[in-house]
PDB file of C-alpha atoms in Angstrom:
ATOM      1  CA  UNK A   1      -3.492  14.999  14.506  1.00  0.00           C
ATOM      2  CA  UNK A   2      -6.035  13.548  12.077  1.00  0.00           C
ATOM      3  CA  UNK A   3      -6.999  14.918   8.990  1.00  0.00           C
ATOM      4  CA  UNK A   4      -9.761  13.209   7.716  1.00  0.00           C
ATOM      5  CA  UNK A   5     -11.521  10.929  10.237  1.00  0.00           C
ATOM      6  CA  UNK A   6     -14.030   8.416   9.421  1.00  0.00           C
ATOM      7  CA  UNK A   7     -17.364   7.355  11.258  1.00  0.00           C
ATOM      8  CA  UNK A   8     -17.767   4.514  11.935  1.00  0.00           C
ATOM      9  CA  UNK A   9     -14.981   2.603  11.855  1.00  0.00           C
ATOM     10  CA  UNK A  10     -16.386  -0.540  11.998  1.00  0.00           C
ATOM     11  CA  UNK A  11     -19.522  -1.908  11.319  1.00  0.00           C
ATOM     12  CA  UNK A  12     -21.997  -4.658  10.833  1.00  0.00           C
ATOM     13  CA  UNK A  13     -25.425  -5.089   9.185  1.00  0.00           C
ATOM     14  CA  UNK A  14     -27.955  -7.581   7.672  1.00  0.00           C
ATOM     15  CA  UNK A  15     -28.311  -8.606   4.246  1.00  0.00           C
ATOM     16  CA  UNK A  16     -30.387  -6.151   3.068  1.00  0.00           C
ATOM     17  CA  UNK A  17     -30.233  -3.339   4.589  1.00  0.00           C
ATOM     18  CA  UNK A  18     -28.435   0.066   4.228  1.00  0.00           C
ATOM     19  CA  UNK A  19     -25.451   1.283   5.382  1.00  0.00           C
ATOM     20  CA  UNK A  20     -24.066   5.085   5.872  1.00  0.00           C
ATOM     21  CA  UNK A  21     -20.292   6.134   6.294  1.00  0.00           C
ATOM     22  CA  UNK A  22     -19.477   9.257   6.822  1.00  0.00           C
ATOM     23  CA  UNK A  23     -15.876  11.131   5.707  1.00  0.00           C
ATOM     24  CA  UNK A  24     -15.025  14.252   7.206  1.00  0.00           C
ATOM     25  CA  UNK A  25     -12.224  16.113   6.479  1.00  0.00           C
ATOM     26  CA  UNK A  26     -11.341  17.772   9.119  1.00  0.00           C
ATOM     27  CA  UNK A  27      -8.388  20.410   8.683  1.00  0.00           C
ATOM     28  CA  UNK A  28      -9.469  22.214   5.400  1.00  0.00           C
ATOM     29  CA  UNK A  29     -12.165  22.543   2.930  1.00  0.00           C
ATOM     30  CA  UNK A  30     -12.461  19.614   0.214  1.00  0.00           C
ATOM     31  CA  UNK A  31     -14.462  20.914  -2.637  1.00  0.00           C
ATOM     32  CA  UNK A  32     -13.407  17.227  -4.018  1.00  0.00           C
ATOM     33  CA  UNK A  33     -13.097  13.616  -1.682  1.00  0.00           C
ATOM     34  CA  UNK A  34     -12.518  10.129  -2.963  1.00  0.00           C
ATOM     35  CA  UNK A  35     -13.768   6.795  -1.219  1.00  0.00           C
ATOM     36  CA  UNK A  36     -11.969   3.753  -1.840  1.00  0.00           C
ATOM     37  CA  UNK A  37     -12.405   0.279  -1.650  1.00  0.00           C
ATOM     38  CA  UNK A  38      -9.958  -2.775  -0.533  1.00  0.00           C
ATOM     39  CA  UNK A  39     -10.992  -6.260  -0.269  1.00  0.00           C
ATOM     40  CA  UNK A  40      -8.374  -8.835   1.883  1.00  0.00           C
ATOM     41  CA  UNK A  41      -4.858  -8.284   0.511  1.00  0.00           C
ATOM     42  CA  UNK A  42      -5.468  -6.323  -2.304  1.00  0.00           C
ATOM     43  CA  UNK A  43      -5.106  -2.775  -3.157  1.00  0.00           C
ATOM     44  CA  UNK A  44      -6.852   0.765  -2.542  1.00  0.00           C
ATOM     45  CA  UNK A  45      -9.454   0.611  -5.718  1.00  0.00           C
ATOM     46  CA  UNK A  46     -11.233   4.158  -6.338  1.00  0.00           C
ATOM     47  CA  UNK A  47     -14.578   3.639  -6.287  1.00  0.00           C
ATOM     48  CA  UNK A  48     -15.921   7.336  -6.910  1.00  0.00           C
ATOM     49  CA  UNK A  49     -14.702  10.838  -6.759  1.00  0.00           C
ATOM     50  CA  UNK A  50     -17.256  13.380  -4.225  1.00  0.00           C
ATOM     51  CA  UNK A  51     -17.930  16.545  -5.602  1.00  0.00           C
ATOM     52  CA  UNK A  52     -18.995  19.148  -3.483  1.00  0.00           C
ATOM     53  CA  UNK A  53     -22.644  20.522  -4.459  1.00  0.00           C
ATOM     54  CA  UNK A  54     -23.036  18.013  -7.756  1.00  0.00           C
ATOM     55  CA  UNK A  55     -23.144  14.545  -8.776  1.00  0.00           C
ATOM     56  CA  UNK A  56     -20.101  11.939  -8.149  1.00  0.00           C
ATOM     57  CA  UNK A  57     -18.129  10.840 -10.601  1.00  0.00           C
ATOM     58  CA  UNK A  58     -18.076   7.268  -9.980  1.00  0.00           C
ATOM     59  CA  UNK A  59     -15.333   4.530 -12.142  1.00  0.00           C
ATOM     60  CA  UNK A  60     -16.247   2.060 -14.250  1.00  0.00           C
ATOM     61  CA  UNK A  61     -18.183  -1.289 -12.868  1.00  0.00           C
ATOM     62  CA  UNK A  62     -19.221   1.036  -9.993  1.00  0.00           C
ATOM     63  CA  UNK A  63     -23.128   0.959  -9.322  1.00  0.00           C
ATOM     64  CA  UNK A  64     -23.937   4.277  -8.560  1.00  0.00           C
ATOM     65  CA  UNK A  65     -27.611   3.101  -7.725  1.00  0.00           C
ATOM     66  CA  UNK A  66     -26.080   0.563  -4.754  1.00  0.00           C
ATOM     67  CA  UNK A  67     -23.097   3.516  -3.855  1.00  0.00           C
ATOM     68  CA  UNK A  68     -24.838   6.694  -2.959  1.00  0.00           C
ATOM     69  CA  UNK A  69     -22.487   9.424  -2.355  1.00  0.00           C
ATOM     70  CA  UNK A  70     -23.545  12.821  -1.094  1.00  0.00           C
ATOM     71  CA  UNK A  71     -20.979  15.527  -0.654  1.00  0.00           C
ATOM     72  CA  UNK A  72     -23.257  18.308   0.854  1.00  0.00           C
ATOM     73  CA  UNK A  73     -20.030  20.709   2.654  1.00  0.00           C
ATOM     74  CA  UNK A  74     -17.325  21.243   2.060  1.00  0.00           C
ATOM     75  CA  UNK A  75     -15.858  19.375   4.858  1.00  0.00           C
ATOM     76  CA  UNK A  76     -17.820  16.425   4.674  1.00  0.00           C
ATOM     77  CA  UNK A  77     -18.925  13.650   2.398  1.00  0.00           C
ATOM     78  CA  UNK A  78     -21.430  10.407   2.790  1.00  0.00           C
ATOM     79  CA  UNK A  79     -21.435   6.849   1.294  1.00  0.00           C
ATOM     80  CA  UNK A  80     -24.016   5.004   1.682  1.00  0.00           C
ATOM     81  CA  UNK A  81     -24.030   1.353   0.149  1.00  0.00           C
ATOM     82  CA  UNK A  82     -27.713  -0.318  -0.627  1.00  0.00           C
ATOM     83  CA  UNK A  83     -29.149  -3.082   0.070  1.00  0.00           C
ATOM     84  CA  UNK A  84     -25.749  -4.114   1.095  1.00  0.00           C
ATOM     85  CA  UNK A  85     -24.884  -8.065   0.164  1.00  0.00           C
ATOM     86  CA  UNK A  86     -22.123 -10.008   1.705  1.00  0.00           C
ATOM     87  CA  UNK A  87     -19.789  -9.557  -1.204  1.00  0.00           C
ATOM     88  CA  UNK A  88     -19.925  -5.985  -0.363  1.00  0.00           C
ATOM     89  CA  UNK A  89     -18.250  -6.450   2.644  1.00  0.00           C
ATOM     90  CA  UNK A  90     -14.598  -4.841   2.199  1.00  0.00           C
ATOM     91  CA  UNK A  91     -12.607  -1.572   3.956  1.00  0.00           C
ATOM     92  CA  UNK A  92     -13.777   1.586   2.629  1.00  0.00           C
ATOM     93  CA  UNK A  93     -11.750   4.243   3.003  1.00  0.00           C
ATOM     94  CA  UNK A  94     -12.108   7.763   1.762  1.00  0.00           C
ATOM     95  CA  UNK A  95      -9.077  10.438   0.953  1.00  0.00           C
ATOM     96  CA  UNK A  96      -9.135  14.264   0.472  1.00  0.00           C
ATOM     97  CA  UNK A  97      -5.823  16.210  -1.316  1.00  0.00           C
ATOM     98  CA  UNK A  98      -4.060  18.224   0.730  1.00  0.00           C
ATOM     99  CA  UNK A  99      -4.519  22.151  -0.127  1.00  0.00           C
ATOM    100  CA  UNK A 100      -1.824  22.718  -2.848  1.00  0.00           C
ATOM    101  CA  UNK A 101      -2.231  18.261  -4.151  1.00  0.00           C
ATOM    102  CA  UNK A 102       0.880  17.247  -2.839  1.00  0.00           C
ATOM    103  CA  UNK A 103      -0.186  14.645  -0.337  1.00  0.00           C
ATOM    104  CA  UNK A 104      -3.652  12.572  -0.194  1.00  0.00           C
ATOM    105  CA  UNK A 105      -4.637  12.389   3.355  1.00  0.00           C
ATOM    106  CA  UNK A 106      -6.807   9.225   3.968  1.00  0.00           C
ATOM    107  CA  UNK A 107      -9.149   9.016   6.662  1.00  0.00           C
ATOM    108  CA  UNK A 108      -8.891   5.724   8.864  1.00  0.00           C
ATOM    109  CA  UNK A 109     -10.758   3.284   7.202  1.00  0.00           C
ATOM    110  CA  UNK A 110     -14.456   1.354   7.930  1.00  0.00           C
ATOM    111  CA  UNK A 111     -14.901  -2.238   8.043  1.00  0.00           C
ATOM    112  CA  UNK A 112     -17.938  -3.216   6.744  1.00  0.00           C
ATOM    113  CA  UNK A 113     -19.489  -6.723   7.478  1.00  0.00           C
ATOM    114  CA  UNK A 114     -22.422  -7.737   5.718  1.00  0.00           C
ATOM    115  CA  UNK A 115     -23.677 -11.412   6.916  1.00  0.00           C
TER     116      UNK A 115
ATOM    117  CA  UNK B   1      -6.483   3.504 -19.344  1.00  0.00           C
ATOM    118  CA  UNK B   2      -4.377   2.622 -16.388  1.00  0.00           C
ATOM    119  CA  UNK B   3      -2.194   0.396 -15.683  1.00  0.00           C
ATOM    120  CA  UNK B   4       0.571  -0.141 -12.624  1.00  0.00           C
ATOM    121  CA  UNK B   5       2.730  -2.967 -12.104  1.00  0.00           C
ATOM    122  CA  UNK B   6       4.326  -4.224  -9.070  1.00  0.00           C
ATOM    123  CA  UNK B   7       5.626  -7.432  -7.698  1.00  0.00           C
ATOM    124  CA  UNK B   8       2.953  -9.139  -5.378  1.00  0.00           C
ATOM    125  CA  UNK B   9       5.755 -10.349  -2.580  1.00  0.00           C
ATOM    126  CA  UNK B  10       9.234  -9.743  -1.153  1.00  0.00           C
ATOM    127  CA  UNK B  11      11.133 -10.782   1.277  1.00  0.00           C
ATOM    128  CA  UNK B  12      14.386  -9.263   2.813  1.00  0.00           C
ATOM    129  CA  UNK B  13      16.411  -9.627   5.770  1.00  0.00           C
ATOM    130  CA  UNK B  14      16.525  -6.605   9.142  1.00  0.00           C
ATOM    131  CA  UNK B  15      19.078  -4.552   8.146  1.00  0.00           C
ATOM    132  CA  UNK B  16      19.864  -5.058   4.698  1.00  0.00           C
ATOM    133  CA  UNK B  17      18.091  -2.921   1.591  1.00  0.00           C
ATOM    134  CA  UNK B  18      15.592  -3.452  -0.663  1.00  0.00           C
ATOM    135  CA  UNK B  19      14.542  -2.016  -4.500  1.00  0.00           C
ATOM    136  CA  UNK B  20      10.648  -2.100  -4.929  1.00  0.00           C
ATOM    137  CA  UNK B  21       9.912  -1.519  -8.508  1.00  0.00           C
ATOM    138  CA  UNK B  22       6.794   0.024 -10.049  1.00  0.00           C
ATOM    139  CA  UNK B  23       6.083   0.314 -14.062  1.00  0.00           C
ATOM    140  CA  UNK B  24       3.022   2.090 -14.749  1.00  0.00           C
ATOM    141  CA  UNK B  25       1.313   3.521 -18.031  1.00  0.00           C
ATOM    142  CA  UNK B  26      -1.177   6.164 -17.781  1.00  0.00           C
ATOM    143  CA  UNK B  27      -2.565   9.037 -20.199  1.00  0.00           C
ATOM    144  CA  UNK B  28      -2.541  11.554 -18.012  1.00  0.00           C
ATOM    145  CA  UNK B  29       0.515  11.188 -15.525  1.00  0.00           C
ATOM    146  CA  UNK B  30       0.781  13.889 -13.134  1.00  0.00           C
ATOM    147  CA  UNK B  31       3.293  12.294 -10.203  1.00  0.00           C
ATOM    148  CA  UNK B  32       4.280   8.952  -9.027  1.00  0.00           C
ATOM    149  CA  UNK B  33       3.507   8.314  -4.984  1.00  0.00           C
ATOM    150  CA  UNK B  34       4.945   5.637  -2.732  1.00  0.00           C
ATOM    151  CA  UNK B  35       2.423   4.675   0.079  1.00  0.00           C
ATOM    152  CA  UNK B  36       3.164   2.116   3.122  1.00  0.00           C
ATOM    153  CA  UNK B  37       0.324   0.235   4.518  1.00  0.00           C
ATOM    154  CA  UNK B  38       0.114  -1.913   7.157  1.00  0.00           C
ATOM    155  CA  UNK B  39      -2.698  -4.483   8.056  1.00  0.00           C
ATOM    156  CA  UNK B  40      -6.125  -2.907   8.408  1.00  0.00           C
ATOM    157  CA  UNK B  41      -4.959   0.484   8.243  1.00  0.00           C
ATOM    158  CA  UNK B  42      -5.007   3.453   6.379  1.00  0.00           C
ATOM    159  CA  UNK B  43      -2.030   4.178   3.446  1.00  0.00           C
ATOM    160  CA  UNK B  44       0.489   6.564   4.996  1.00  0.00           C
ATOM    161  CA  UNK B  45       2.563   8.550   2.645  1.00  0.00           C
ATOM    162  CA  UNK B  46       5.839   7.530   1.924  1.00  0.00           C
ATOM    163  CA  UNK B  47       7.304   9.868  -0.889  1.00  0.00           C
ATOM    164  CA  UNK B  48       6.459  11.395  -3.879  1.00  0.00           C
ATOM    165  CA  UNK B  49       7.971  12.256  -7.420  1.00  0.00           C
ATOM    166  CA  UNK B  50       6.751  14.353 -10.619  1.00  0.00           C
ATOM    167  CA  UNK B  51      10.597  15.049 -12.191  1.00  0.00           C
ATOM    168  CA  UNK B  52      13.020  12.344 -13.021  1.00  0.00           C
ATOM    169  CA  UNK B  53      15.799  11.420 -10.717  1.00  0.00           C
ATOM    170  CA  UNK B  54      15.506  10.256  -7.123  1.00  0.00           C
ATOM    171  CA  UNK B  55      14.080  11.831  -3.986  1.00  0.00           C
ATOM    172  CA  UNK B  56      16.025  10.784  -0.663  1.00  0.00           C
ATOM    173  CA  UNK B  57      14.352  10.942   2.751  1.00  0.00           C
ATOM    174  CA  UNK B  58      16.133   9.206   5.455  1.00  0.00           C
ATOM    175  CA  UNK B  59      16.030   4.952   4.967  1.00  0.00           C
ATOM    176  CA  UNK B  60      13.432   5.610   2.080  1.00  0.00           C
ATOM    177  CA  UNK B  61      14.352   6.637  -1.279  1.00  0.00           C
ATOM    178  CA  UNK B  62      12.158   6.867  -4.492  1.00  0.00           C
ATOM    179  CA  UNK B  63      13.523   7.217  -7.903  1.00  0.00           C
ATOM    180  CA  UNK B  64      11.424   8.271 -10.977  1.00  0.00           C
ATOM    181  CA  UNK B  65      11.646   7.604 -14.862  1.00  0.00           C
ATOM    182  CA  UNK B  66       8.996   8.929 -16.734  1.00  0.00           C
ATOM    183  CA  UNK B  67      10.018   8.114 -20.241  1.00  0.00           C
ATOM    184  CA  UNK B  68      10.491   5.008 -19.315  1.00  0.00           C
ATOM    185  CA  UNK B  69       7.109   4.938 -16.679  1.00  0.00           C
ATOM    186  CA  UNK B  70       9.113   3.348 -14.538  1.00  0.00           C
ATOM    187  CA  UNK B  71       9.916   4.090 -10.252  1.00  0.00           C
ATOM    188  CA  UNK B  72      11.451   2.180  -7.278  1.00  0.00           C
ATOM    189  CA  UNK B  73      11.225   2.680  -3.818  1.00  0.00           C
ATOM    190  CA  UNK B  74      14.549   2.115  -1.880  1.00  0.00           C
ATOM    191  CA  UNK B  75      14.579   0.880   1.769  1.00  0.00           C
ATOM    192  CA  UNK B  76      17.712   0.961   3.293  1.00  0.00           C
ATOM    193  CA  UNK B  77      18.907  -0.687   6.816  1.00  0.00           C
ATOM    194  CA  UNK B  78      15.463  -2.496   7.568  1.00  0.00           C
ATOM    195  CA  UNK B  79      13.737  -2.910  10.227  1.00  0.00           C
ATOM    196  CA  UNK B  80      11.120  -5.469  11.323  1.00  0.00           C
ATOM    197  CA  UNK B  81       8.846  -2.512  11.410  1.00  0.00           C
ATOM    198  CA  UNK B  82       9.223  -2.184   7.857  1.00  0.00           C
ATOM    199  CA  UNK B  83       6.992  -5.376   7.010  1.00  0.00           C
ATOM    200  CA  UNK B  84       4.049  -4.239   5.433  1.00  0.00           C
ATOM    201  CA  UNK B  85       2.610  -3.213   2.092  1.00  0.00           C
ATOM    202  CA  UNK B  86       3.814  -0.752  -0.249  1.00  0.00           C
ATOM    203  CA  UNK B  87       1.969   1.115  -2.458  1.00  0.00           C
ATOM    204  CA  UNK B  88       2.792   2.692  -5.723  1.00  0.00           C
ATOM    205  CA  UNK B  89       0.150   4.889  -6.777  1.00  0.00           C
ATOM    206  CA  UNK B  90      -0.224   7.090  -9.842  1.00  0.00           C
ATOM    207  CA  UNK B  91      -1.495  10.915 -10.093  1.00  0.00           C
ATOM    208  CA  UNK B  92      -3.780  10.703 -12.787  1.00  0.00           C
ATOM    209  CA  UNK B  93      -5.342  14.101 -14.409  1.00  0.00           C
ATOM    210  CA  UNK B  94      -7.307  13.188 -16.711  1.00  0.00           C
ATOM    211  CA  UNK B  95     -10.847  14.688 -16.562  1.00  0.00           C
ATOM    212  CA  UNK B  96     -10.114  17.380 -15.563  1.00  0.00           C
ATOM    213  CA  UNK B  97      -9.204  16.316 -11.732  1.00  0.00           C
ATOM    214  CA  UNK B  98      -6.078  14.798  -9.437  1.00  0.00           C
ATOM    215  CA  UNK B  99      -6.912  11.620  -8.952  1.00  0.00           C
ATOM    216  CA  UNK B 100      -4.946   8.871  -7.669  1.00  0.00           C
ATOM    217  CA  UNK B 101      -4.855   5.250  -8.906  1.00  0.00           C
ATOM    218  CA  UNK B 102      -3.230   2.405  -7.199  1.00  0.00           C
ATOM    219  CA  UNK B 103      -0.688  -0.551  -8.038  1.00  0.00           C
ATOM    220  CA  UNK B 104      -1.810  -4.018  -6.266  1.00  0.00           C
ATOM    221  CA  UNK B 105       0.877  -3.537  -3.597  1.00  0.00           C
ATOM    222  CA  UNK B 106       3.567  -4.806  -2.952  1.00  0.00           C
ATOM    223  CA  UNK B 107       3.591  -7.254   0.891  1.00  0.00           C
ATOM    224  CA  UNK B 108       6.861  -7.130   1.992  1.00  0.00           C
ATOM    225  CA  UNK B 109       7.984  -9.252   4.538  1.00  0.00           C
ATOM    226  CA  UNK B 110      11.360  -8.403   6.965  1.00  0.00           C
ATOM    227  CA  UNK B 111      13.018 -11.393   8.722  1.00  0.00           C
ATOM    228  CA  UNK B 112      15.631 -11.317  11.416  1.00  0.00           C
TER     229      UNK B 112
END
């Protein structure tokens, strides 16, 4: 069965307003998650690491004022992208190791339309 | 920094093999993964290697050389199935953490 699951898995919103996504991980505890990023054709870009009870650690040319991530459990961690623009429109998908860091289990992916 | 290297396209016939090669340079290598990823879905893991030499498992093989930062992934007797993207991703530690950073993928395409 799944390991991480994803809500939702698609999506659509307004110029302007906010989006939330939600990554769960659903077997074990994940004191650390990572969301991702892939635009049409073109590969899995790490857009922040989740740390459970303190800030994300967030790669360069990532806005974490427009990428809010909050990993409040162990089991499950939130992005939310601001005042979301069409060009922020991509897949987002977020990833949690497994418990001894041999496999990264990725949860299903969100499409996100902005129009 | 980073920095992983793949070809952007293949193409290959059902039933015959194919090498996918991956060069990668990285300051804090920690393992070398092989993802598959078809169309709108999530990466599925493939195979993974942290000592030199080559890791067999069934069609798929992945070979590893880290003094020379370089790794294929082997697909043997394809099938149309096999279309898709593949993935090479590297382990990274620095910081402190396992993180994993991503090649551009590789779109293979499988014709009869």
């Amino acid at each position: 069965g799944a390991v991480v699951s994803q809500h939702p898995s698609r999506v659509i919103c307004k110029s302007g307003t906010s989006v939330k996504i939600e990554c769960r991980s659903l077997d074990f505890q994940a004191t650390t998650m990572f969301w991702y990023r892939q635009f049409p054709k073109q590969s899995l870009m790490l857009m922040a690491t989740s740390n459970e009870g303190s800030k994300a650690t967030y790669e360069q040319g990532v806005e974490k004022d427009k990428f809010l991530i909050n990993h409040a459990s162990l089991t499950l961690s939130t992005l939310t992208v601001t005042s979301a623009h069409p060009e922020d429109s991509s897949f987002y998908i977020c990833s949690v190791w497994g418990e001894n860091s041999y496999e990264q289990y990725f949860g299903p992916g969100t499409r996100l339309t902005v129009t | 920094g980073q920095n992983i290297d793949q070809p952007t396209e293949m193409t290959a016939t059902e039933g015959a093999i194919v090498q996918i090669n991956c060069t990668y340079q990285t300051s804090g290598f920690n393992g070398l993964f092989w993802y598959q990823q078809h169309a709108g879905e999530a990466p599925t893991f493939l195979s993974y290697n942290v000592l030199d030499g080559l890791e067999e498992k069934g069609r798929f093989s992945s070979f590893l050389s880290r003094s020379k930062g370089y790794s294929y992934l082997l697909l043997k007797e394809l099938q149309m199935k096999d279309s898709a993207s593949y993935l090479c991703a590297v382990r990274d530690i620095t910081g402190g953490y396992n993180k994993l950073i991503f090649g551009a993928g590789t779109r293979l395409a499988v014709h009869p």
